[in-house]
Structures are given as C-alpha cells and as structure tokens.
Coordinates of N, CA and C in Angstrom, one line a residue:
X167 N 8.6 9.0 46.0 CA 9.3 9.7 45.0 C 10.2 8.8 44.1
X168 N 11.1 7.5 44.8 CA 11.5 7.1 43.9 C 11.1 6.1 42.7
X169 N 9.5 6.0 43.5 CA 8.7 5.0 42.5 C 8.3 5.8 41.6
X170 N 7.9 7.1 41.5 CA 7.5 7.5 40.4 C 8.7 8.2 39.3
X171 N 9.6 8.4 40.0 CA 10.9 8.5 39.2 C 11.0 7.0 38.2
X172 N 10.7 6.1 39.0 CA 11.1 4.9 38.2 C 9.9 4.3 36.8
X173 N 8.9 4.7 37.6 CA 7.4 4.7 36.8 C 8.0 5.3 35.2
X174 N 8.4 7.0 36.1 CA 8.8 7.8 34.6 C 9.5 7.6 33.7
X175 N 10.5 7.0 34.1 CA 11.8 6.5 33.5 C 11.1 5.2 32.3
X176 N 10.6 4.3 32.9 CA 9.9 3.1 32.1 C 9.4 3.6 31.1
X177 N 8.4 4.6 31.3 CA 7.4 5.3 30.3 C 8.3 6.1 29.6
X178 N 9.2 6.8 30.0 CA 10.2 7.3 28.8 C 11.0 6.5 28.0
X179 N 11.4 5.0 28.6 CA 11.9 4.2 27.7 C 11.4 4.0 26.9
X180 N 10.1 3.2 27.1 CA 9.2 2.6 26.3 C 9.0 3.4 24.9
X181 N 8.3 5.1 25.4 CA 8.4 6.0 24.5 C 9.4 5.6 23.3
X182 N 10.4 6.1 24.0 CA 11.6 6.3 23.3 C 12.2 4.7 22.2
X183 N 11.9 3.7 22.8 CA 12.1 2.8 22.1 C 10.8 2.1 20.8
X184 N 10.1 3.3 20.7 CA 9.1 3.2 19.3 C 9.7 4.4 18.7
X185 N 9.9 5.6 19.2 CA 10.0 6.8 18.5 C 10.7 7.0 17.0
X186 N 9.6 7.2 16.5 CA 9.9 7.8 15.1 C 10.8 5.9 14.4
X187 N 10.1 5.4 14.4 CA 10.2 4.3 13.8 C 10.4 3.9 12.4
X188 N 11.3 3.2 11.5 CA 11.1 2.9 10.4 C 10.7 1.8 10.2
X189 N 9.6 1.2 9.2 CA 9.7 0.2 8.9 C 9.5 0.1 7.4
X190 N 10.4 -1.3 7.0 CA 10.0 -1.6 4.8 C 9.2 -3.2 5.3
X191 N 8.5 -2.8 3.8 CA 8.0 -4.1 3.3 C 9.0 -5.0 3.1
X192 N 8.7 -6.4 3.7 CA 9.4 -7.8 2.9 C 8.6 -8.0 1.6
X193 N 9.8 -8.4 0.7 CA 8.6 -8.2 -0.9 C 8.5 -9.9 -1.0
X194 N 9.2 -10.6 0.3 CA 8.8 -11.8 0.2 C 7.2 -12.2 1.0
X195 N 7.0 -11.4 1.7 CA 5.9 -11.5 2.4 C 4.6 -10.3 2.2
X196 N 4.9 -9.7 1.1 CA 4.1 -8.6 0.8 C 2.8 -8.5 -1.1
X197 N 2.3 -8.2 -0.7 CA 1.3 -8.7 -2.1 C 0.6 -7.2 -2.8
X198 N 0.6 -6.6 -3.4 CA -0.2 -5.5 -4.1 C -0.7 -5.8 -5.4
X199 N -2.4 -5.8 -4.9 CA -3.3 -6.2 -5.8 C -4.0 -5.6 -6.5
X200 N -4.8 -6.1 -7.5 CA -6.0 -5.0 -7.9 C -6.7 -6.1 -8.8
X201 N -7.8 -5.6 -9.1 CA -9.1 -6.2 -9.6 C -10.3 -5.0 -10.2
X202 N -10.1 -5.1 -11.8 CA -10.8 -4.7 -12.3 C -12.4 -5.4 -13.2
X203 N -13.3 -4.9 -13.7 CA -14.4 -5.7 -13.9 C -14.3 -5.5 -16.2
X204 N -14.2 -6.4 -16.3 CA -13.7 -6.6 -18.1 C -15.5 -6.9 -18.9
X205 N -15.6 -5.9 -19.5 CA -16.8 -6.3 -20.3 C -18.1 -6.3 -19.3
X206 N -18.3 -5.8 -17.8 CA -18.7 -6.0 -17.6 C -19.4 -7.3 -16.8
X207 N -18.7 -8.6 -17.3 CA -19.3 -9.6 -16.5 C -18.0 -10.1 -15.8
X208 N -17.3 -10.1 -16.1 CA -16.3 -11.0 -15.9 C -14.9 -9.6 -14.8
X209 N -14.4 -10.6 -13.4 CA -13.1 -9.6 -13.1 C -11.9 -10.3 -13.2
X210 N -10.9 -9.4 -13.6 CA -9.4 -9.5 -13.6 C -8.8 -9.0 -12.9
X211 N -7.8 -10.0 -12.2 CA -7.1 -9.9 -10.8 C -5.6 -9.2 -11.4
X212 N -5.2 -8.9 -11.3 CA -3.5 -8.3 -11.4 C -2.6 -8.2 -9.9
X213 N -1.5 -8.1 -10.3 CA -0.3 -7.9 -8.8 C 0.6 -7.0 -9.6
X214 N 1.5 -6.3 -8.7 CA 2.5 -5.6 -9.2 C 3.6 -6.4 -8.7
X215 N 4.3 -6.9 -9.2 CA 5.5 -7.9 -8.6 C 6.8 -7.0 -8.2
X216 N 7.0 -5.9 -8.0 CA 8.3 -5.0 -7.8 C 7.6 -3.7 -7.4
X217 N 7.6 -3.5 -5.7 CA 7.5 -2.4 -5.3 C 7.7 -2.2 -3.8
X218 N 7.9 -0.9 -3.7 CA 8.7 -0.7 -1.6 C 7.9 0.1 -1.2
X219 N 7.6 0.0 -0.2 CA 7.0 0.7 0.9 C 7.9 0.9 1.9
X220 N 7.6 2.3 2.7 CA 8.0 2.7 3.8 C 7.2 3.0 4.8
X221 N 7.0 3.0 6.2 CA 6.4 3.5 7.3 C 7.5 4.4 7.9
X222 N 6.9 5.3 8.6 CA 7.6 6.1 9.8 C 6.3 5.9 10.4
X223 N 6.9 5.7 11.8 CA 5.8 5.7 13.0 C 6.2 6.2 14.2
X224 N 5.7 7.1 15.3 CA 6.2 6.9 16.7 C 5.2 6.1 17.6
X225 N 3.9 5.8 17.2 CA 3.5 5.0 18.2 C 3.1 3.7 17.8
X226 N 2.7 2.9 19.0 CA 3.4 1.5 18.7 C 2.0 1.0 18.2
X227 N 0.2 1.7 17.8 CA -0.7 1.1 17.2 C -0.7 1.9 15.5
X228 N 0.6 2.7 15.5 CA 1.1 3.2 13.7 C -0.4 3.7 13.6
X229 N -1.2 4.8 14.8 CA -2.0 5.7 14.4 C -1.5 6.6 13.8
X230 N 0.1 7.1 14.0 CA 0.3 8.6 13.2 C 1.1 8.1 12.1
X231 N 0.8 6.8 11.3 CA 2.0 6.7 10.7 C 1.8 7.3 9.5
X232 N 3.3 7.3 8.6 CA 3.0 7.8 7.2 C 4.0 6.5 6.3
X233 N 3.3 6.7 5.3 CA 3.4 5.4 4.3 C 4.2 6.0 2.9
X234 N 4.6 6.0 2.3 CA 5.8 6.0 1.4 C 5.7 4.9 0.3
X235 N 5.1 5.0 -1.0 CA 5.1 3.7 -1.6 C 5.2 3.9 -2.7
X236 N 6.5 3.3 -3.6 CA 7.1 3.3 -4.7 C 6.3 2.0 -5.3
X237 N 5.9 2.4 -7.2 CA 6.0 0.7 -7.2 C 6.4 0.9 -9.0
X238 N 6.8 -0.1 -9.4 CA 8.0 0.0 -10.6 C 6.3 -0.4 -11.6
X239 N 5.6 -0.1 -12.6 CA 4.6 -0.2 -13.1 C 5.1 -1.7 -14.7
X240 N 6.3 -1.4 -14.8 CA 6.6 -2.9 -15.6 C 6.4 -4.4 -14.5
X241 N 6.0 -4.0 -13.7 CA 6.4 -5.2 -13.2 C 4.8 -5.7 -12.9
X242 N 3.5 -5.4 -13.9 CA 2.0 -5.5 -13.6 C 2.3 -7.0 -14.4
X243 N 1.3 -7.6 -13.5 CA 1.3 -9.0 -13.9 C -0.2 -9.6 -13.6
X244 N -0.4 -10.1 -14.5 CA -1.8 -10.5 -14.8 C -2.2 -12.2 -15.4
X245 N -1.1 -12.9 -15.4 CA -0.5 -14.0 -16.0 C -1.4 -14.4 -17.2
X246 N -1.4 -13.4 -17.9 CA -1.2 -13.7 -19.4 C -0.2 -12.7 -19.8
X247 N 0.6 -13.1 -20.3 CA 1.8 -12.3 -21.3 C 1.5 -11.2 -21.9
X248 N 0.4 -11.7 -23.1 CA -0.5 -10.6 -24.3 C -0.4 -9.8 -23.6
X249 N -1.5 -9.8 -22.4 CA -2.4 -8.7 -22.0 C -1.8 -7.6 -21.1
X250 N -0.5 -9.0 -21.0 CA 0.5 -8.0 -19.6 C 1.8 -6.8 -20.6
X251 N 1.9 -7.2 -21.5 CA 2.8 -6.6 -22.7 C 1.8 -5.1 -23.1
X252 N 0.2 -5.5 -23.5 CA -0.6 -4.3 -23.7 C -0.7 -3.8 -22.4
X253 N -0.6 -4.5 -21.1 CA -0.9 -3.1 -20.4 C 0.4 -2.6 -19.9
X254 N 1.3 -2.8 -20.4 CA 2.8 -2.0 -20.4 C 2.8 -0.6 -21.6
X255 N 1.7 -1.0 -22.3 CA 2.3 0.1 -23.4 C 1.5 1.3 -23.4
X256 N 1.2 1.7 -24.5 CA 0.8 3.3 -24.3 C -0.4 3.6 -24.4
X257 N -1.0 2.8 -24.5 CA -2.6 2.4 -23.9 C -3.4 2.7 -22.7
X258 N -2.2 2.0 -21.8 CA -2.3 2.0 -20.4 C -1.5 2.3 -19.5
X259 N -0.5 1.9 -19.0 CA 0.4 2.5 -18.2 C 1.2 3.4 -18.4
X260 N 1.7 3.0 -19.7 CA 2.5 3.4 -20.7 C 4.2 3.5 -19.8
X261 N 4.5 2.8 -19.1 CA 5.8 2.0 -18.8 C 6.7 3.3 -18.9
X262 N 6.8 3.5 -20.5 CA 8.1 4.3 -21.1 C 8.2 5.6 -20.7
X263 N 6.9 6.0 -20.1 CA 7.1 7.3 -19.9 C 6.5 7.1 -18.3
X264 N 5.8 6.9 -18.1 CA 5.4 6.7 -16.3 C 5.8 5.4 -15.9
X265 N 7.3 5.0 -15.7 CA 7.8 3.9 -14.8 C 7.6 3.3 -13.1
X266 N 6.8 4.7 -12.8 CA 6.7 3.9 -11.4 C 5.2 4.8 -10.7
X267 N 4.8 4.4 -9.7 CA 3.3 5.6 -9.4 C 3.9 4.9 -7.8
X268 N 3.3 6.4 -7.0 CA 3.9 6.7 -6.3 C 2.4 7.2 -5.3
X269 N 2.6 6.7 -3.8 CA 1.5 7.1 -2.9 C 2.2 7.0 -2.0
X270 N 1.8 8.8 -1.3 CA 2.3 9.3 -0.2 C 1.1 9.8 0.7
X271 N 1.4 9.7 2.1 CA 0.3 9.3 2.7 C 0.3 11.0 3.2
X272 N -1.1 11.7 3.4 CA -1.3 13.0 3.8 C -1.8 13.1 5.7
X273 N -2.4 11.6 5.5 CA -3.4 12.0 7.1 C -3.9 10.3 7.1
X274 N -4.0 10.3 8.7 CA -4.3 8.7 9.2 C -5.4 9.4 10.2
X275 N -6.5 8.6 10.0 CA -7.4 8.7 11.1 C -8.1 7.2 11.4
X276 N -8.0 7.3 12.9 CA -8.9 5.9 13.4 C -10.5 5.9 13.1
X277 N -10.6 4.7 12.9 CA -12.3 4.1 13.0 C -12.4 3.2 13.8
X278 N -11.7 2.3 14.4 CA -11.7 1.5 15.7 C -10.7 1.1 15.8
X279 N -10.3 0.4 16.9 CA -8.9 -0.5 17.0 C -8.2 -1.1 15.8
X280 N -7.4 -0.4 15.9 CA -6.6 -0.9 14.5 C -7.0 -1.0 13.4
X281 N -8.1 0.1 12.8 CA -8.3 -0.2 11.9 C -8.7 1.7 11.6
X282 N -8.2 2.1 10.3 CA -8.0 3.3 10.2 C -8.7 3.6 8.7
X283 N -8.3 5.1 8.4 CA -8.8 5.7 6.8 C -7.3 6.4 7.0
X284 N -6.4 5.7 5.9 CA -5.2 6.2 5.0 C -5.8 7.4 3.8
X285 N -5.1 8.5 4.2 CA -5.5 9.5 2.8 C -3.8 9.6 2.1
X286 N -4.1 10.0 1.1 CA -2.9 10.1 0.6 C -2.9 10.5 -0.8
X287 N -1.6 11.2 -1.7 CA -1.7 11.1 -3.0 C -1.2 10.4 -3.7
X288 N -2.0 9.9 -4.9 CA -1.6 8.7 -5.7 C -1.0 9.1 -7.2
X289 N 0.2 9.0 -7.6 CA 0.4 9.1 -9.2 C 0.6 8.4 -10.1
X290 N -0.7 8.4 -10.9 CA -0.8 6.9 -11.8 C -0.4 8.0 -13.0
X291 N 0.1 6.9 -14.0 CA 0.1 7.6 -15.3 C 0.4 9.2 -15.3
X292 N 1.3 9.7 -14.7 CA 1.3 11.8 -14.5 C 0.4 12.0 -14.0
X293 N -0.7 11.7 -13.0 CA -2.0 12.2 -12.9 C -1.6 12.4 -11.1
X294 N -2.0 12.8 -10.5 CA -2.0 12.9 -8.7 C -3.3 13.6 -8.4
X295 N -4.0 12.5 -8.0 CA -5.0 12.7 -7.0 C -4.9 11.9 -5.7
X296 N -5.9 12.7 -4.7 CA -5.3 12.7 -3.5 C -6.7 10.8 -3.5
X297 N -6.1 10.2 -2.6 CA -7.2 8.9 -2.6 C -7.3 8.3 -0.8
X298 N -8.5 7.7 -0.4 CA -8.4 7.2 1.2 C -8.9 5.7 0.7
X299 N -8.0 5.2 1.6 CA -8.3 3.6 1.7 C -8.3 3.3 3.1
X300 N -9.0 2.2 3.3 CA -9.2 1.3 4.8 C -7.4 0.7 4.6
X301 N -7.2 1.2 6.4 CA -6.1 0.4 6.4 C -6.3 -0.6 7.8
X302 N -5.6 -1.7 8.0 CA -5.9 -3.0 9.4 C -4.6 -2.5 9.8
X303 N -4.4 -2.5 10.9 CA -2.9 -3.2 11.1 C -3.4 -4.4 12.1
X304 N -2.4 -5.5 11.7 CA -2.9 -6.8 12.2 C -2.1 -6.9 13.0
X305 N -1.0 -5.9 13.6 CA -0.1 -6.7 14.6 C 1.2 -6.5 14.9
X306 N 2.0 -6.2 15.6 CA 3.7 -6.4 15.6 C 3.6 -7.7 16.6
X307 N 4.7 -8.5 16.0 CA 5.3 -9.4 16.6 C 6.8 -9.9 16.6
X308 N 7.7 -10.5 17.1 CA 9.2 -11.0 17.0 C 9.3 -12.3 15.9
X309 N 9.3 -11.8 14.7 CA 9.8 -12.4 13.9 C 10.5 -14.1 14.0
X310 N 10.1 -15.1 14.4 CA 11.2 -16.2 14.9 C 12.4 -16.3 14.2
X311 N 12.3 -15.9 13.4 CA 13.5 -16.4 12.1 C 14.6 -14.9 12.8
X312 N 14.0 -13.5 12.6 CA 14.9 -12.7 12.4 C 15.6 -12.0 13.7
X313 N 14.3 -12.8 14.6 CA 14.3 -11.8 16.2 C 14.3 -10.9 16.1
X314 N 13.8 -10.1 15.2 CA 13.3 -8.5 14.6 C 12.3 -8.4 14.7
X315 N 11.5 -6.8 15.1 CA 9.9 -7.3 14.9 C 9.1 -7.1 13.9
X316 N 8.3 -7.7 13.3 CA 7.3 -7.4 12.3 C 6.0 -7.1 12.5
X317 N 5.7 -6.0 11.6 CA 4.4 -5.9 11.4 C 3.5 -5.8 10.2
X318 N 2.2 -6.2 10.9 CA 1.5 -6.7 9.8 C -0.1 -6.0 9.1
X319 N -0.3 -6.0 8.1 CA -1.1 -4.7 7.5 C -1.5 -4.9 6.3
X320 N -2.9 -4.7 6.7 CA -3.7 -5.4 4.8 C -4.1 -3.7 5.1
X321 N -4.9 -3.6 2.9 CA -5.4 -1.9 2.8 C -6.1 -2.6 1.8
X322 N -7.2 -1.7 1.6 CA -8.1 -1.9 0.6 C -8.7 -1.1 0.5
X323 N -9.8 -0.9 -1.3 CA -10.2 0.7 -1.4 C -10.0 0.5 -2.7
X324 N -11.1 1.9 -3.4 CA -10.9 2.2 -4.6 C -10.7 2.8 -5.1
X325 N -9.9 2.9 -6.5 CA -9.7 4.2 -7.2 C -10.8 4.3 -8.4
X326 N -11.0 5.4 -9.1 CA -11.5 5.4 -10.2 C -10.0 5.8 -11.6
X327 N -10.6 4.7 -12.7 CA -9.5 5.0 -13.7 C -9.8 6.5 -14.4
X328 N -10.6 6.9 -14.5 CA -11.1 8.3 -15.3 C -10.8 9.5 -14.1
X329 N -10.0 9.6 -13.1 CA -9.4 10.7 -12.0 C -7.6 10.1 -12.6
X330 N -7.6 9.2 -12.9 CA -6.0 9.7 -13.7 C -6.2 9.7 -15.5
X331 N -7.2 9.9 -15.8 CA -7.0 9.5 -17.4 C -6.4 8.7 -17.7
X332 N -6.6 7.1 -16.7 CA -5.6 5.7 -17.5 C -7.1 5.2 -18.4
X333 N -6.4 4.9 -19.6 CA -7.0 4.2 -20.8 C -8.4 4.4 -20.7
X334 N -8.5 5.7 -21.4 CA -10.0 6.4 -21.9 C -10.1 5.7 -22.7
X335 N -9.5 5.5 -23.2 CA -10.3 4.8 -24.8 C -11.2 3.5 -25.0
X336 N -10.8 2.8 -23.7 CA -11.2 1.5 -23.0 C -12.6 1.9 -23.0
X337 N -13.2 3.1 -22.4 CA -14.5 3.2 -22.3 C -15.1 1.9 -21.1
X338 N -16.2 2.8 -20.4 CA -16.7 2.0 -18.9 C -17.7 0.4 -19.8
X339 N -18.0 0.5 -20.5 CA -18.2 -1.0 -20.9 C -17.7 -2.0 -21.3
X340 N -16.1 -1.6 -21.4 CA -15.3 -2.5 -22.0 C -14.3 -3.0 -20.5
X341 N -14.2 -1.8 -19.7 CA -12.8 -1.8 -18.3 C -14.1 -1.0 -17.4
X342 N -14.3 -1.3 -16.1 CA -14.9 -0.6 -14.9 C -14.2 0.6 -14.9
X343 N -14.9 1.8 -14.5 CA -14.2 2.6 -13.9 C -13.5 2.4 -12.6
X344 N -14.0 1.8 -12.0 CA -13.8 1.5 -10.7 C -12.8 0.2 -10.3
X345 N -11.1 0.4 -9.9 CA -10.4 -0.6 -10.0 C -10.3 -1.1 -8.0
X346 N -10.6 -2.1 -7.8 CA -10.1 -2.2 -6.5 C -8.6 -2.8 -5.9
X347 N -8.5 -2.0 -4.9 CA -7.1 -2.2 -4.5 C -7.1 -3.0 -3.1
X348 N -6.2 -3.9 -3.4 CA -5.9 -5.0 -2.2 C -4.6 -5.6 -2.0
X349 N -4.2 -5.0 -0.9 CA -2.5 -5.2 -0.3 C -2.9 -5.9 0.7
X350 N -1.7 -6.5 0.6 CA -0.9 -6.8 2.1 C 0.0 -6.8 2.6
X351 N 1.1 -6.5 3.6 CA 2.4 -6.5 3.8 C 2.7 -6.7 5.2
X352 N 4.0 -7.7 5.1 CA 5.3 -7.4 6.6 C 5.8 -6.3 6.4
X353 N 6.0 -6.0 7.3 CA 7.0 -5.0 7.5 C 8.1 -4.9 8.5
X354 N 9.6 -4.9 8.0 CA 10.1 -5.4 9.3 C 10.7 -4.0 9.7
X355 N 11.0 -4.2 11.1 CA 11.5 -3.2 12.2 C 13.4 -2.1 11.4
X356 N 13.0 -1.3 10.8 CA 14.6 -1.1 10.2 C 15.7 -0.2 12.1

C-alpha cells in the first residue's frame, strides 16, 4: 500500500510539474522564413525579423499544445532594401493598415513521434483562413547557460497567396501562388 501511494504521488508530481505549461520563443534563437518562386525560375528567401510566439502545453511531448503567434509585418526582410520598402507597401502587405498577422492554433494531431499536423488560423493582410503545417518538436532540454528548460521546434508548410488576396496584381507568373513557410524556434520554459 505504501509503494503505490508513493508510485502515485511521483506520477502526480511529475503531472503536475508540466501542467499547463508556458513557453516563448527566444528571438535570439528563433528564425521565421519563407520562400517564394519570382518569374517562375528563380526563389526568394525572406525572414520576418520581429515576432513572438507562445506555447501552452500540459504534456511533456506538446501533443496538446496550442501556439499563439504574433509577427510585426514591417519587419519582412529580404536583404534588398528596394524590394523590402515595396513589400511594406500597398501592394503587398501594406504595413499601414495590416501591421502584424496573426496564427492561432485550432487542433494538434500526431503522425509519429514528435512529429505532428498544426491546424490553425492565419491573418495575412485582413484575410483569415484556417492553414495545417508539419510541426517537429526536436526536444526539451536544460539550457546550460539558463538552467531553464528549452525547447526545440522547426514547422513547415504552405500557404497559397490568392486565399488571402496578398498582391493579385502580381499575377502567378510573375510571384508563385504557393509561398513556403519555414520556422524554427527555442522556446524557453516561462
């Protein structure tokens, strides 16, 4: 009797010491990417240099997690200036009136170990459609530096630009419809 008292007790700590978990992105150890196809032959890589993520999780392989992701749309970087100035403006993101797009996660389901289909809704330019991407989690571990723990998580997947009406006028032979998306992020233990 009092081994399984003690059994129980462990497995309730344990529990209890994941439960309902927060975790943010380090924006020093975090990347949000994309790559679209220009004219047809040629792709262009972009990053958004300014954006947070959140996790809530209660279990410790973040099958039930939900994801929270702000990202500031001035901060698209393409390292050309020109190109990064026109896609700030009303063309395309249009900055002034849509400052930030926003994905909230609806539903997580496994495909094998650690590795899942994120659904969720995405708002680019005023537009919200619901989108699923492959997500990894690669891992929690103790941080050496923070002795916090971190964890770790690429996503990838595609959207189409013609499901938010970003830059019709671009037309599919000039911009892909099809933009792909490629993150990675820490996340540390809040």
């Amino acid at each position: 009797m009092k081994k399984t008292i003690i059994l129980f007790a462990v497995a309730l700590l344990s529990t209890a010491a994941f439960a309902q978990s927060t975790w943010k992105n380090d924006p020093m150890h975090s990347k949000l990417g994309f790559t679209i196809t220009h004219l047809m032959v040629s792709d262009v890589d972009g990053i958004f240099k300014d954006f947070h993520c959140t996790i809530v999780a209660s279990k410790p392989d973040f099958s039930d997690a939900q994801f929270q992701l702000t990202v500031n749309t001035t901060s698209v970087n393409t390292d050309v200036d020109y190109r990064d100035n026109d896609l700030r403006g009303a063309n395309y993101f249009d900055v002034a009136n849509f400052p930030t797009m926003i994905f909230t996660s609806t539903g997580i389901s496994t495909v094998s170990t650690n590795h899942y289909k994120l659904s969720g809704n995405l708002t680019l330019h005023g537009v919200t459609k619901p989108v699923t991407m492959d997500l990894w989690y690669r891992g929690t571990i103790t941080n050496p530096m923070s002795k916090k723990d971190d964890a770790g998580f690429k996503l990838t997947g595609v959207i189409k630009r013609s499901d938010f009406k970003f830059a019709p006028q671009a037309g599919s032979t000039m911009l892909s419809d099809e933009i792909t998306i490629n993150a990675n992020g820490e996340f540390g233990k809040n």
